[in-house]
């Protein structure tokens, strides 16, 4: 009975966030199809405002998968991007992407979406300042040496693939071309393949916590009886909960909903969502990519940045009176109903089916098998060659 209750809670959350997930990934795929990684990689060689702004935009236009973001950041670093720009890309890729904002909007409300985007920008500014004050050339040099060894993490092949349309011509002509349709379908399916385990794990953990852990425990754990202490504790505790949860990318949003329902402070919740880049599996990838010293440095600086951003967001939203007082989460308490969510889910599933069919008809399964391979295991340009050959057959 307890297991059934937990699974039902997880399913209700999935049903609530299904359409923003699908539409968000579709929009993200469209952006990725029209933005060239190779072009932007050449522009991230410094640490000035222009370079970091480009790194931020590049991150927004990338996949929201934390593992893919980490792998691509290492790739950019090896190709000449500054270490600061690479890390800014990581933060933007996992905190400023379209699908994350949509899920927060639907599951928790617009103040959380606004806090996520504002806090993400604050984190980028804070991290750039901390790096400027504390990051040494010697540490970067050791990280560069380790990065050049090419040790693999997750999503290496996914990070190496670039199917963006680089040819000149009117934007709308490129957007409605057959090649764009194919590229969008490939990015859509591969991004889903990259995050589905995190989404599923996040839903199962959230469902279990919502069903099995009483609200009284959360109120004591988050010091809900003392709002002042709760506001102090929240941004410090949120990232620590995220680190041990193992859930990253958009998969931690359902768990965030449970924590908010349980009584975590507004700033603590924001810090928790930010902390998907310091979960234990990703910390191990940092160790492989950059060595123990840089992994420890990233853990410390990211944690400080995430906590500070949580405090600043809570302070600002408190001054503006924007912190929600209602802690009821519809996905936890209401179940299924025939409403706009159901209609949007059906439309989103139809869109997903169209994109998946295009993916399968244009050699997608072969590319999917390459996602977890390291770039060295891939033959030169298989994604681009296969993508173009299939599209030529379609349009000839």
CSV table of C-alpha atoms in Angstrom, one decimal:
chain,number,residue,atom,x,y,z
A,1,UNK,CA,0.0,0.0,0.0
A,2,UNK,CA,2.8,2.4,0.9
A,3,UNK,CA,4.6,1.6,-2.4
A,4,UNK,CA,1.4,2.2,-4.4
A,5,UNK,CA,0.9,5.5,-2.7
A,6,UNK,CA,4.4,6.6,-3.5
A,7,UNK,CA,4.2,5.5,-7.1
A,8,UNK,CA,0.8,7.4,-7.5
A,9,UNK,CA,2.4,10.5,-6.0
A,10,UNK,CA,5.3,10.2,-8.5
A,11,UNK,CA,2.9,9.7,-11.4
A,12,UNK,CA,0.7,12.7,-10.4
A,13,UNK,CA,3.9,14.9,-10.4
A,14,UNK,CA,4.9,13.5,-13.8
A,15,UNK,CA,1.4,14.3,-15.2
A,16,UNK,CA,1.7,17.8,-13.9
A,17,UNK,CA,5.1,18.6,-15.5
A,18,UNK,CA,4.8,16.5,-18.7
A,19,UNK,CA,3.7,19.2,-21.1
A,20,UNK,CA,6.3,21.8,-19.9
A,21,UNK,CA,9.0,19.1,-20.1
A,22,UNK,CA,8.1,18.2,-23.7
A,23,UNK,CA,7.5,21.8,-24.9
A,24,UNK,CA,10.5,23.0,-23.1
A,25,UNK,CA,12.8,20.4,-24.6
A,26,UNK,CA,11.3,21.1,-28.1
A,27,UNK,CA,12.1,24.8,-27.7
A,28,UNK,CA,15.6,24.0,-26.4
A,29,UNK,CA,16.1,21.7,-29.4
A,30,UNK,CA,15.0,24.4,-31.8
A,31,UNK,CA,17.6,26.8,-30.3
A,32,UNK,CA,20.3,24.3,-30.4
A,33,UNK,CA,19.6,23.5,-34.0
A,34,UNK,CA,20.1,27.2,-34.9
A,35,UNK,CA,23.1,28.0,-32.7
A,36,UNK,CA,26.5,26.6,-33.7
A,37,UNK,CA,28.7,25.3,-31.0
A,38,UNK,CA,31.9,25.6,-33.1
A,39,UNK,CA,31.3,29.3,-33.7
A,40,UNK,CA,30.7,30.2,-30.1
A,41,UNK,CA,33.5,28.1,-28.8
A,42,UNK,CA,36.0,30.4,-30.5
A,43,UNK,CA,34.5,33.4,-28.6
A,44,UNK,CA,35.0,32.2,-25.0
A,45,UNK,CA,38.7,32.6,-24.6
A,46,UNK,CA,38.7,35.4,-22.0
A,47,UNK,CA,37.1,36.3,-18.7
A,48,UNK,CA,35.7,39.7,-19.5
A,49,UNK,CA,32.0,40.6,-19.5
A,50,UNK,CA,31.7,39.9,-23.2
A,51,UNK,CA,33.1,36.4,-23.0
A,52,UNK,CA,31.0,35.6,-19.9
A,53,UNK,CA,27.9,37.0,-21.6
A,54,UNK,CA,28.5,34.7,-24.6
A,55,UNK,CA,29.1,31.8,-22.3
A,56,UNK,CA,25.8,32.5,-20.6
A,57,UNK,CA,23.9,32.7,-23.9
A,58,UNK,CA,25.6,29.5,-25.1
A,59,UNK,CA,24.5,27.7,-21.9
A,60,UNK,CA,20.9,28.9,-22.3
A,61,UNK,CA,21.0,27.5,-25.9
A,62,UNK,CA,22.3,24.1,-24.8
A,63,UNK,CA,20.9,21.0,-23.3
A,64,UNK,CA,19.7,21.1,-19.7
A,65,UNK,CA,21.3,17.8,-18.8
A,66,UNK,CA,23.9,18.4,-16.1
A,67,UNK,CA,26.2,15.6,-17.3
A,68,UNK,CA,26.2,16.9,-20.9
A,69,UNK,CA,26.8,20.5,-19.6
A,70,UNK,CA,29.8,19.3,-17.6
A,71,UNK,CA,31.2,17.3,-20.6
A,72,UNK,CA,30.7,20.1,-23.0
A,73,UNK,CA,32.3,22.6,-20.6
A,74,UNK,CA,35.4,20.4,-20.5
A,75,UNK,CA,35.4,20.2,-24.3
A,76,UNK,CA,35.2,24.0,-24.6
A,77,UNK,CA,38.0,24.4,-22.0
A,78,UNK,CA,40.2,22.0,-24.0
A,79,UNK,CA,39.5,23.9,-27.2
A,80,UNK,CA,40.6,27.3,-25.8
A,81,UNK,CA,37.8,28.6,-23.7
A,82,UNK,CA,38.8,30.1,-20.4
A,83,UNK,CA,38.1,28.0,-17.3
A,84,UNK,CA,35.8,30.8,-16.0
A,85,UNK,CA,33.8,30.9,-19.2
A,86,UNK,CA,33.5,27.1,-19.2
A,87,UNK,CA,32.1,27.1,-15.7
A,88,UNK,CA,29.7,30.0,-16.5
A,89,UNK,CA,28.4,27.9,-19.4
A,90,UNK,CA,27.7,25.1,-17.0
A,91,UNK,CA,25.7,27.3,-14.6
A,92,UNK,CA,23.7,28.8,-17.4
A,93,UNK,CA,23.1,25.4,-19.1
A,94,UNK,CA,21.5,24.0,-16.0
A,95,UNK,CA,19.8,27.0,-14.4
A,96,UNK,CA,18.7,29.3,-17.2
A,97,UNK,CA,17.2,26.9,-19.7
A,98,UNK,CA,13.7,27.1,-21.0
A,99,UNK,CA,12.4,23.8,-19.8
A,100,UNK,CA,13.4,24.3,-16.2
A,101,UNK,CA,11.5,27.6,-16.0
A,102,UNK,CA,8.4,26.1,-17.5
A,103,UNK,CA,8.4,23.2,-15.0
A,104,UNK,CA,8.9,25.6,-12.1
A,105,UNK,CA,6.1,27.8,-13.4
A,106,UNK,CA,3.6,24.9,-13.6
A,107,UNK,CA,4.6,23.0,-10.5
A,108,UNK,CA,5.3,25.8,-8.1
A,109,UNK,CA,4.3,29.1,-9.7
A,110,UNK,CA,5.8,32.2,-11.4
A,111,UNK,CA,7.7,33.5,-8.3
A,112,UNK,CA,9.9,30.4,-8.3
A,113,UNK,CA,10.5,30.7,-12.1
A,114,UNK,CA,11.5,34.3,-11.7
A,115,UNK,CA,13.7,33.5,-8.7
A,116,UNK,CA,15.4,30.7,-10.7
A,117,UNK,CA,16.3,33.0,-13.6
A,118,UNK,CA,17.3,35.9,-11.4
A,119,UNK,CA,19.3,33.7,-9.1
A,120,UNK,CA,21.0,32.0,-12.0
A,121,UNK,CA,22.2,35.4,-13.3
A,122,UNK,CA,23.3,36.3,-9.7
A,123,UNK,CA,25.3,33.1,-9.5
A,124,UNK,CA,27.1,33.8,-12.7
A,125,UNK,CA,28.2,37.3,-11.4
A,126,UNK,CA,29.2,35.9,-8.0
A,127,UNK,CA,31.1,33.0,-9.5
A,128,UNK,CA,33.0,35.3,-11.8
A,129,UNK,CA,34.0,37.5,-8.9
A,130,UNK,CA,35.0,34.6,-6.7
A,131,UNK,CA,37.1,33.1,-9.5
A,132,UNK,CA,38.8,36.5,-10.2
A,133,UNK,CA,39.8,36.8,-6.5
A,134,UNK,CA,40.8,33.2,-5.8
A,135,UNK,CA,41.4,31.1,-9.0
A,136,UNK,CA,45.2,30.8,-9.6
A,137,UNK,CA,47.0,30.2,-12.8
A,138,UNK,CA,48.8,27.2,-11.3
A,139,UNK,CA,45.5,25.6,-10.4
A,140,UNK,CA,44.1,26.2,-13.9
A,141,UNK,CA,47.3,24.8,-15.5
A,142,UNK,CA,47.0,21.6,-13.4
A,143,UNK,CA,43.3,21.3,-14.4
A,144,UNK,CA,44.3,21.9,-18.1
A,145,UNK,CA,46.9,19.1,-17.9
A,146,UNK,CA,44.4,16.7,-16.4
A,147,UNK,CA,41.7,17.7,-18.9
A,148,UNK,CA,44.0,16.9,-21.8
A,149,UNK,CA,44.3,13.3,-20.7
A,150,UNK,CA,40.8,12.8,-22.0
A,151,UNK,CA,39.3,10.7,-19.2
A,152,UNK,CA,35.7,10.1,-19.8
A,153,UNK,CA,32.6,11.0,-17.9
A,154,UNK,CA,28.9,10.6,-18.8
A,155,UNK,CA,27.4,12.1,-22.0
A,156,UNK,CA,30.8,12.6,-23.8
A,157,UNK,CA,29.3,11.6,-27.2
A,158,UNK,CA,26.2,13.8,-26.6
A,159,UNK,CA,28.4,16.8,-25.8
A,160,UNK,CA,30.5,16.3,-28.9
A,161,UNK,CA,27.6,16.2,-31.3
A,162,UNK,CA,26.8,19.4,-33.2
A,163,UNK,CA,24.0,19.3,-35.7
A,164,UNK,CA,23.3,23.1,-35.8
A,165,UNK,CA,22.6,24.8,-39.2
A,166,UNK,CA,25.4,27.1,-40.0
A,167,UNK,CA,24.6,28.1,-43.6
A,168,UNK,CA,23.7,31.7,-44.4
A,169,UNK,CA,20.2,32.6,-45.5
A,170,UNK,CA,17.0,34.1,-44.0
A,171,UNK,CA,16.3,32.9,-40.5
A,172,UNK,CA,12.7,31.7,-41.3
A,173,UNK,CA,13.9,29.8,-44.4
A,174,UNK,CA,16.4,27.9,-42.2
A,175,UNK,CA,13.9,27.4,-39.5
A,176,UNK,CA,11.3,25.7,-41.7
A,177,UNK,CA,13.7,23.7,-43.7
A,178,UNK,CA,13.8,19.9,-43.7
A,179,UNK,CA,17.3,19.9,-42.2
A,180,UNK,CA,16.1,22.1,-39.3
A,181,UNK,CA,13.2,19.6,-38.6
A,182,UNK,CA,15.7,16.7,-38.5
A,183,UNK,CA,18.2,18.5,-36.3
A,184,UNK,CA,15.4,19.6,-33.9
A,185,UNK,CA,14.1,16.0,-33.7
A,186,UNK,CA,17.6,14.7,-33.0
A,187,UNK,CA,18.4,17.2,-30.3
A,188,UNK,CA,14.9,16.6,-28.7
A,189,UNK,CA,15.3,12.8,-28.5
A,190,UNK,CA,18.9,12.9,-27.4
A,191,UNK,CA,18.3,15.5,-24.7
A,192,UNK,CA,15.5,13.3,-23.4
A,193,UNK,CA,17.7,10.3,-23.5
A,194,UNK,CA,20.3,12.2,-21.5
A,195,UNK,CA,17.9,13.2,-18.6
A,196,UNK,CA,15.3,10.5,-18.4
A,197,UNK,CA,17.1,8.6,-15.6
A,198,UNK,CA,17.4,11.8,-13.5
A,199,UNK,CA,13.8,12.8,-14.1
A,200,UNK,CA,12.6,9.2,-13.2
A,201,UNK,CA,14.8,9.1,-10.1
A,202,UNK,CA,13.7,12.5,-9.0
A,203,UNK,CA,10.0,11.6,-9.4
A,204,UNK,CA,10.4,8.4,-7.5
A,205,UNK,CA,12.3,10.0,-4.6
A,206,UNK,CA,9.8,12.9,-4.5
A,207,UNK,CA,6.9,10.5,-4.6
A,208,UNK,CA,8.4,8.4,-1.8
A,209,UNK,CA,9.1,11.4,0.4
A,210,UNK,CA,5.7,12.9,-0.3
A,211,UNK,CA,3.9,9.6,0.6
A,212,UNK,CA,6.1,8.4,3.5
A,213,UNK,CA,7.6,11.4,5.3
A,214,UNK,CA,5.1,13.2,7.5
A,215,UNK,CA,4.9,17.0,7.3
A,216,UNK,CA,5.8,17.2,11.0
A,217,UNK,CA,9.3,15.9,10.2
A,218,UNK,CA,9.9,18.5,7.5
A,219,UNK,CA,8.7,21.3,9.8
A,220,UNK,CA,11.3,20.3,12.4
A,221,UNK,CA,14.0,19.7,9.9
A,222,UNK,CA,13.6,23.1,8.2
A,223,UNK,CA,13.0,25.0,11.5
A,224,UNK,CA,9.6,26.2,10.1
A,225,UNK,CA,8.5,27.3,13.6
A,226,UNK,CA,11.2,30.1,13.5
A,227,UNK,CA,11.1,31.9,10.2
A,228,UNK,CA,14.3,33.8,11.0
A,229,UNK,CA,16.3,30.7,11.7
A,230,UNK,CA,14.7,28.9,8.7
A,231,UNK,CA,15.8,31.7,6.4
A,232,UNK,CA,19.4,31.4,7.7
A,233,UNK,CA,19.5,27.6,7.6
A,234,UNK,CA,17.7,27.1,4.3
A,235,UNK,CA,20.4,28.3,1.7
A,236,UNK,CA,23.1,26.4,3.7
A,237,UNK,CA,21.1,23.2,3.9
A,238,UNK,CA,19.5,23.2,0.5
A,239,UNK,CA,22.8,22.4,-1.5
A,240,UNK,CA,23.7,19.8,1.0
A,241,UNK,CA,20.4,18.0,0.5
A,242,UNK,CA,21.0,18.2,-3.2
A,243,UNK,CA,24.5,16.7,-3.0
A,244,UNK,CA,23.3,13.5,-1.3
A,245,UNK,CA,20.1,13.2,-3.4
A,246,UNK,CA,22.1,12.2,-6.5
A,247,UNK,CA,19.4,13.9,-8.6
A,248,UNK,CA,20.4,16.6,-11.0
A,249,UNK,CA,19.1,18.5,-14.1
A,250,UNK,CA,15.3,19.0,-14.2
A,251,UNK,CA,14.9,15.8,-12.2
A,252,UNK,CA,15.4,17.7,-8.9
A,253,UNK,CA,12.3,20.0,-9.4
A,254,UNK,CA,9.8,17.4,-8.2
A,255,UNK,CA,11.9,16.9,-5.1
A,256,UNK,CA,12.1,20.7,-4.7
A,257,UNK,CA,8.2,20.7,-4.7
A,258,UNK,CA,8.2,18.2,-1.8
A,259,UNK,CA,10.7,20.3,0.1
A,260,UNK,CA,8.7,23.4,-0.4
A,261,UNK,CA,5.5,21.6,0.7
A,262,UNK,CA,7.5,20.4,3.8
A,263,UNK,CA,8.6,23.9,4.9
A,264,UNK,CA,12.0,24.7,3.4
A,265,UNK,CA,12.7,28.5,3.1
A,266,UNK,CA,12.3,30.2,-0.2
A,267,UNK,CA,16.1,30.9,-0.5
A,268,UNK,CA,16.8,27.3,0.6
A,269,UNK,CA,14.7,26.0,-2.1
A,270,UNK,CA,16.4,28.2,-4.7
A,271,UNK,CA,19.8,27.0,-3.5
A,272,UNK,CA,18.7,23.4,-3.6
A,273,UNK,CA,17.7,23.7,-7.3
A,274,UNK,CA,20.9,25.5,-8.1
A,275,UNK,CA,23.0,22.6,-6.6
A,276,UNK,CA,22.6,20.1,-9.4
A,277,UNK,CA,26.2,20.7,-10.5
A,278,UNK,CA,27.7,19.5,-7.2
A,279,UNK,CA,25.8,16.2,-6.7
A,280,UNK,CA,28.2,13.3,-5.8
A,281,UNK,CA,28.4,11.7,-9.3
A,282,UNK,CA,29.3,15.0,-10.9
A,283,UNK,CA,31.9,15.7,-8.3
A,284,UNK,CA,33.5,12.5,-9.3
A,285,UNK,CA,33.5,13.6,-12.9
A,286,UNK,CA,35.2,16.8,-11.9
A,287,UNK,CA,37.9,14.7,-10.2
A,288,UNK,CA,38.4,12.8,-13.5
A,289,UNK,CA,38.3,15.9,-15.7
A,290,UNK,CA,40.4,18.3,-13.6
A,291,UNK,CA,42.0,16.5,-10.7
A,292,UNK,CA,41.3,16.4,-7.0
A,293,UNK,CA,42.4,20.0,-6.2
A,294,UNK,CA,40.1,21.6,-8.8
A,295,UNK,CA,37.2,19.3,-7.9
A,296,UNK,CA,37.5,20.5,-4.3
A,297,UNK,CA,37.8,24.1,-5.4
A,298,UNK,CA,34.7,23.7,-7.6
A,299,UNK,CA,32.7,22.1,-4.7
A,300,UNK,CA,33.7,25.0,-2.3
A,301,UNK,CA,33.2,27.9,-4.8
A,302,UNK,CA,29.9,26.5,-6.3
A,303,UNK,CA,28.5,25.8,-2.8
A,304,UNK,CA,29.3,29.4,-1.6
A,305,UNK,CA,27.9,30.8,-4.8
A,306,UNK,CA,24.7,28.8,-4.6
A,307,UNK,CA,24.2,29.7,-0.9
A,308,UNK,CA,24.9,33.4,-1.5
A,309,UNK,CA,22.5,33.5,-4.4
A,310,UNK,CA,19.8,31.8,-2.3
A,311,UNK,CA,20.3,34.5,0.4
A,312,UNK,CA,20.2,37.4,-2.1
A,313,UNK,CA,17.1,36.0,-3.8
A,314,UNK,CA,15.3,35.6,-0.5
A,315,UNK,CA,16.2,39.1,0.7
A,316,UNK,CA,15.1,40.7,-2.6
A,317,UNK,CA,11.9,38.8,-2.8
A,318,UNK,CA,11.1,39.5,0.8
A,319,UNK,CA,11.6,43.2,0.3
A,320,UNK,CA,9.3,43.1,-2.7
A,321,UNK,CA,6.7,41.0,-1.0
A,322,UNK,CA,7.0,38.2,-3.6
A,323,UNK,CA,7.7,35.2,-1.4
A,324,UNK,CA,4.6,32.9,-1.7
A,325,UNK,CA,2.9,32.0,1.6
A,326,UNK,CA,0.9,29.1,0.2
A,327,UNK,CA,2.7,25.8,0.4
A,328,UNK,CA,0.1,23.6,-1.2
A,329,UNK,CA,1.5,21.8,-4.3
A,330,UNK,CA,-1.3,20.7,-6.7
A,331,UNK,CA,0.7,17.7,-8.0
A,332,UNK,CA,1.0,16.4,-4.5
A,333,UNK,CA,-2.5,17.0,-3.2
A,334,UNK,CA,-5.0,17.0,-6.1
A,335,UNK,CA,-4.3,14.0,-8.4
A,336,UNK,CA,-5.6,13.8,-12.0
A,337,UNK,CA,-8.4,15.9,-13.4
A,338,UNK,CA,-9.8,16.7,-16.9
A,339,UNK,CA,-8.4,20.3,-17.2
A,340,UNK,CA,-6.0,22.4,-19.2
A,341,UNK,CA,-3.1,20.2,-18.0
A,342,UNK,CA,-4.7,17.1,-19.6
A,343,UNK,CA,-5.3,18.9,-22.9
A,344,UNK,CA,-1.8,20.3,-23.0
A,345,UNK,CA,-0.3,16.9,-22.1
A,346,UNK,CA,-2.1,15.3,-25.1
A,347,UNK,CA,-0.9,18.0,-27.4
A,348,UNK,CA,2.6,17.7,-26.1
A,349,UNK,CA,2.6,13.9,-26.5
A,350,UNK,CA,1.5,14.4,-30.1
A,351,UNK,CA,4.4,16.8,-30.7
A,352,UNK,CA,6.8,14.3,-29.1
A,353,UNK,CA,5.5,11.5,-31.3
A,354,UNK,CA,6.1,13.6,-34.5
A,355,UNK,CA,9.6,14.4,-33.4
A,356,UNK,CA,10.4,10.8,-32.4
A,357,UNK,CA,9.1,9.5,-35.8
A,358,UNK,CA,11.4,12.0,-37.6
A,359,UNK,CA,14.3,11.0,-35.4
A,360,UNK,CA,13.8,7.3,-36.2
A,361,UNK,CA,13.4,7.9,-40.0
A,362,UNK,CA,16.7,9.9,-40.2
A,363,UNK,CA,19.2,7.6,-38.6
A,364,UNK,CA,18.6,8.6,-35.0
A,365,UNK,CA,19.1,5.2,-33.4
A,366,UNK,CA,22.7,5.0,-34.7
A,367,UNK,CA,23.4,8.5,-33.2
A,368,UNK,CA,21.7,7.5,-29.9
A,369,UNK,CA,24.1,4.6,-29.5
A,370,UNK,CA,27.0,7.1,-29.7
A,371,UNK,CA,25.8,9.3,-26.8
A,372,UNK,CA,27.8,7.7,-24.1
A,373,UNK,CA,30.9,7.1,-26.1
A,374,UNK,CA,33.9,9.4,-25.7
A,375,UNK,CA,34.7,11.7,-28.7
A,376,UNK,CA,37.8,9.7,-29.4
A,377,UNK,CA,35.6,6.7,-30.1
A,378,UNK,CA,33.5,8.5,-32.7
A,379,UNK,CA,34.5,8.6,-36.3
A,380,UNK,CA,35.1,12.2,-37.6
A,381,UNK,CA,31.8,14.0,-38.0
A,382,UNK,CA,29.4,11.0,-37.9
A,383,UNK,CA,26.5,13.2,-36.7
A,384,UNK,CA,27.0,15.8,-39.4
A,385,UNK,CA,27.6,13.4,-42.3
A,386,UNK,CA,24.7,11.2,-41.4
A,387,UNK,CA,22.4,14.1,-40.7
A,388,UNK,CA,23.2,15.7,-44.1
A,389,UNK,CA,23.0,12.4,-46.1
A,390,UNK,CA,19.6,11.6,-44.7
A,391,UNK,CA,18.3,15.1,-45.3
A,392,UNK,CA,19.6,15.0,-48.9
A,393,UNK,CA,17.6,11.8,-49.5
A,394,UNK,CA,14.5,13.5,-48.0
A,395,UNK,CA,14.8,16.6,-50.1
A,396,UNK,CA,16.1,15.2,-53.4
